[in-house]
Amino acid sequence: MNSINVRQPNFVFEDDLALMPDPDDSLYSAFSCSVTILAPHIERFLIRVMRTCSQNLEHGALRDSVIAFCGQEAKHLDNHDRLNEVLRTKLSDAGRQKLLDAEAELQGDYDRFFKEKETLFNLAYAEGFESATCAISLWAFEHNTLRHSQKPWRDIIEWHLAEEIEHRCVAYDVYHAMGGSYRHRLLWGCYGQWHLYRYLRLFGSIFLNEFPEREQKRNVLKQRGLSLLKKWMVTLGPSYSPEKIKLPEGLDNILSQYEYSRRVDRV
């Protein structure tokens, strides 16, 4: 039995926030910046989808898990929204406008998905996102990819990744409870992952053009990319279940640093 705790951290982002989380790894820094920009958009979409689905679920452990899932995502987007406000100020006028235009395009996609697509499509998209972020989180902790990231970048990302692992089962369980199938999940989950990757690349290119010139000593995505690919491919198999995932050592220690307001158990 796993528990989902809704914690209430409020990270502080000062005006002197570093544009590059790791000044010696521009690609991983661009990836980190892209993720924080994308986060509030996808999380608002996830909350809308899951809350809609919760109305069709019987009262019980799964519905309680959905409530806790939405609570965690709401706190994620709150902290990332505040981080992004400061981060955008670090860009040139042209770079900031390009980023805002790309964000508006992404938000338009999510508004259209929610209004026009079937619930099962949106759930498959959500599950594709959650399985991918769980794989990324497991990879990040296994290779300690955040060890060179500056504060508060490291803190917010570490907390966020840990909670992605904690609530890894919710979207998967809701998808199947609503009648989802493996083939449907594979098709539309992969579409969702491609859609997200396209925007991550777009956001990343904007940040790479804004980073100052500096010799790069690391490239963790290149050095550890094969490991990340293997973890993602596991999520595509018909026998995949997030419940079976072996949790990384020290996960509880990371999560215990943050106070929480409620606890919901998942059977």
mmCIF file of N, CA, C and O in Angstrom, residues 11-13 16-22 29 31-37 80 83-84 87 90 146 149-159 207 211:
data_model
loop_
_atom_site.group_PDB
_atom_site.id
_atom_site.type_symbol
_atom_site.label_atom_id
_atom_site.label_comp_id
_atom_site.label_asym_id
_atom_site.label_seq_id
_atom_site.Cartn_x
_atom_site.Cartn_y
_atom_site.Cartn_z
ATOM 1 N N PHE A 11 8.638 27.448 -2.192
ATOM 2 C CA PHE A 11 10.017 27.791 -2.507
ATOM 3 C C PHE A 11 10.130 29.286 -2.787
ATOM 4 O O PHE A 11 9.188 29.917 -3.280
ATOM 5 N N VAL A 12 11.279 29.834 -2.463
ATOM 6 C CA VAL A 12 11.532 31.258 -2.651
ATOM 7 C C VAL A 12 12.444 31.433 -3.862
ATOM 8 O O VAL A 12 13.503 30.815 -3.960
ATOM 9 N N PHE A 13 12.029 32.289 -4.787
ATOM 10 C CA PHE A 13 12.796 32.543 -5.998
ATOM 11 C C PHE A 13 13.137 34.029 -6.058
ATOM 12 O O PHE A 13 12.271 34.868 -6.319
ATOM 13 N N ASP A 16 17.813 37.276 -8.238
ATOM 14 C CA ASP A 16 19.126 36.854 -8.726
ATOM 15 C C ASP A 16 19.162 35.364 -9.096
ATOM 16 O O ASP A 16 20.223 34.757 -9.182
ATOM 17 N N LEU A 17 17.986 34.776 -9.313
ATOM 18 C CA LEU A 17 17.897 33.385 -9.749
ATOM 19 C C LEU A 17 18.809 33.148 -10.949
ATOM 20 O O LEU A 17 18.840 33.940 -11.891
ATOM 21 N N ALA A 18 19.569 32.050 -10.922
ATOM 22 C CA ALA A 18 20.456 31.705 -12.032
ATOM 23 C C ALA A 18 19.637 31.278 -13.240
ATOM 24 O O ALA A 18 18.724 30.451 -13.115
ATOM 25 N N LEU A 19 19.947 31.841 -14.394
ATOM 26 C CA LEU A 19 19.254 31.435 -15.612
ATOM 27 C C LEU A 19 19.559 29.986 -15.946
ATOM 28 O O LEU A 19 18.684 29.243 -16.405
ATOM 29 N N MET A 20 20.804 29.562 -15.702
ATOM 30 C CA MET A 20 21.213 28.183 -15.973
ATOM 31 C C MET A 20 21.290 27.402 -14.666
ATOM 32 O O MET A 20 22.121 27.728 -13.802
ATOM 33 N N PRO A 21 20.471 26.385 -14.478
ATOM 34 C CA PRO A 21 20.562 25.574 -13.250
ATOM 35 C C PRO A 21 21.959 24.991 -13.048
ATOM 36 O O PRO A 21 22.466 24.975 -11.932
ATOM 37 N N ASP A 22 22.585 24.515 -14.121
ATOM 38 C CA ASP A 22 23.957 24.013 -14.071
ATOM 39 C C ASP A 22 24.758 24.748 -15.144
ATOM 40 O O ASP A 22 24.665 24.424 -16.330
ATOM 41 N N SER A 29 20.603 22.175 -18.568
ATOM 42 C CA SER A 29 20.003 23.406 -18.061
ATOM 43 C C SER A 29 18.807 23.817 -18.908
ATOM 44 O O SER A 29 17.763 24.218 -18.384
ATOM 45 N N PHE A 31 16.979 21.839 -20.683
ATOM 46 C CA PHE A 31 15.941 20.847 -20.390
ATOM 47 C C PHE A 31 15.216 21.201 -19.094
ATOM 48 O O PHE A 31 13.979 21.190 -19.034
ATOM 49 N N SER A 32 15.957 21.559 -18.056
ATOM 50 C CA SER A 32 15.360 21.917 -16.769
ATOM 51 C C SER A 32 14.485 23.159 -16.902
ATOM 52 O O SER A 32 13.374 23.217 -16.353
ATOM 53 N N CYS A 33 14.963 24.159 -17.630
ATOM 54 C CA CYS A 33 14.170 25.371 -17.846
ATOM 55 C C CYS A 33 12.904 25.057 -18.629
ATOM 56 O O CYS A 33 11.822 25.596 -18.334
ATOM 57 N N SER A 34 13.014 24.205 -19.624
ATOM 58 C CA SER A 34 11.861 23.834 -20.436
ATOM 59 C C SER A 34 10.808 23.108 -19.605
ATOM 60 O O SER A 34 9.606 23.347 -19.760
ATOM 61 N N VAL A 35 11.271 22.234 -18.732
ATOM 62 C CA VAL A 35 10.346 21.476 -17.894
ATOM 63 C C VAL A 35 9.567 22.399 -16.967
ATOM 64 O O VAL A 35 8.353 22.249 -16.792
ATOM 65 N N THR A 36 10.247 23.368 -16.360
ATOM 66 C CA THR A 36 9.530 24.246 -15.436
ATOM 67 C C THR A 36 8.548 25.153 -16.178
ATOM 68 O O THR A 36 7.477 25.464 -15.660
ATOM 69 N N ILE A 37 8.872 25.546 -17.407
ATOM 70 C CA ILE A 37 7.934 26.345 -18.191
ATOM 71 C C ILE A 37 6.713 25.507 -18.575
ATOM 72 O O ILE A 37 5.564 25.967 -18.518
ATOM 73 N N HIS A 80 5.928 26.319 -9.617
ATOM 74 C CA HIS A 80 6.539 26.535 -10.930
ATOM 75 C C HIS A 80 6.063 27.843 -11.552
ATOM 76 O O HIS A 80 6.839 28.502 -12.261
ATOM 77 N N LEU A 83 8.310 30.394 -10.025
ATOM 78 C CA LEU A 83 9.649 30.264 -10.602
ATOM 79 C C LEU A 83 9.677 30.836 -12.016
ATOM 80 O O LEU A 83 10.607 31.579 -12.382
ATOM 81 N N ASN A 84 8.657 30.525 -12.794
ATOM 82 C CA ASN A 84 8.641 30.958 -14.190
ATOM 83 C C ASN A 84 8.522 32.470 -14.322
ATOM 84 O O ASN A 84 9.061 33.056 -15.272
ATOM 85 N N LEU A 87 11.999 33.546 -13.958
ATOM 86 C CA LEU A 87 12.830 33.026 -15.044
ATOM 87 C C LEU A 87 12.622 33.826 -16.328
ATOM 88 O O LEU A 87 13.595 34.128 -17.041
ATOM 89 N N LYS A 90 14.698 36.902 -16.959
ATOM 90 C CA LYS A 90 16.111 36.707 -17.285
ATOM 91 C C LYS A 90 16.359 36.682 -18.786
ATOM 92 O O LYS A 90 17.517 36.704 -19.220
ATOM 93 N N LEU A 146 21.042 15.827 -10.596
ATOM 94 C CA LEU A 146 20.831 17.170 -10.041
ATOM 95 C C LEU A 146 21.980 17.641 -9.154
ATOM 96 O O LEU A 146 21.922 18.746 -8.619
ATOM 97 N N SER A 149 23.267 21.041 -9.924
ATOM 98 C CA SER A 149 22.305 22.136 -10.100
ATOM 99 C C SER A 149 22.332 23.065 -8.892
ATOM 100 O O SER A 149 22.471 22.626 -7.751
ATOM 101 N N GLN A 150 22.189 24.347 -9.153
ATOM 102 C CA GLN A 150 22.218 25.349 -8.093
ATOM 103 C C GLN A 150 20.870 25.432 -7.386
ATOM 104 O O GLN A 150 19.828 25.091 -7.939
ATOM 105 N N LYS A 151 20.898 25.890 -6.145
ATOM 106 C CA LYS A 151 19.663 26.172 -5.430
ATOM 107 C C LYS A 151 19.092 27.482 -5.947
ATOM 108 O O LYS A 151 19.856 28.376 -6.326
ATOM 109 N N PRO A 152 17.768 27.629 -5.973
ATOM 110 C CA PRO A 152 16.730 26.676 -5.543
ATOM 111 C C PRO A 152 16.307 25.702 -6.631
ATOM 112 O O PRO A 152 15.333 24.946 -6.428
ATOM 113 N N TRP A 153 17.005 25.720 -7.772
ATOM 114 C CA TRP A 153 16.664 24.805 -8.848
ATOM 115 C C TRP A 153 16.653 23.359 -8.364
ATOM 116 O O TRP A 153 15.697 22.614 -8.623
ATOM 117 N N ARG A 154 17.720 22.973 -7.698
ATOM 118 C CA ARG A 154 17.818 21.580 -7.280
ATOM 119 C C ARG A 154 16.676 21.214 -6.345
ATOM 120 O O ARG A 154 16.080 20.137 -6.472
ATOM 121 N N ASP A 155 16.352 22.084 -5.412
ATOM 122 C CA ASP A 155 15.334 21.766 -4.414
ATOM 123 C C ASP A 155 13.963 21.539 -5.041
ATOM 124 O O ASP A 155 13.293 20.541 -4.763
ATOM 125 N N ILE A 156 13.527 22.464 -5.889
ATOM 126 C CA ILE A 156 12.187 22.337 -6.453
ATOM 127 C C ILE A 156 12.094 21.146 -7.401
ATOM 128 O O ILE A 156 11.089 20.412 -7.398
ATOM 129 N N ILE A 157 13.144 20.916 -8.178
ATOM 130 C CA ILE A 157 13.086 19.796 -9.116
ATOM 131 C C ILE A 157 13.149 18.468 -8.375
ATOM 132 O O ILE A 157 12.417 17.520 -8.703
ATOM 133 N N GLU A 158 13.989 18.379 -7.366
ATOM 134 C CA GLU A 158 14.107 17.147 -6.589
ATOM 135 C C GLU A 158 12.779 16.806 -5.921
ATOM 136 O O GLU A 158 12.324 15.651 -5.959
ATOM 137 N N TRP A 159 12.141 17.804 -5.288
ATOM 138 C CA TRP A 159 10.827 17.597 -4.665
ATOM 139 C C TRP A 159 9.792 17.166 -5.692
ATOM 140 O O TRP A 159 9.018 16.225 -5.462
ATOM 141 N N PHE A 207 15.872 28.876 -24.736
ATOM 142 C CA PHE A 207 16.807 29.077 -23.627
ATOM 143 C C PHE A 207 18.255 28.922 -24.067
ATOM 144 O O PHE A 207 19.126 29.675 -23.620
ATOM 145 N N PHE A 211 21.436 31.546 -23.216
ATOM 146 C CA PHE A 211 22.502 31.238 -22.264
ATOM 147 C C PHE A 211 23.798 31.942 -22.671
ATOM 148 O O PHE A 211 24.116 32.029 -23.867
#
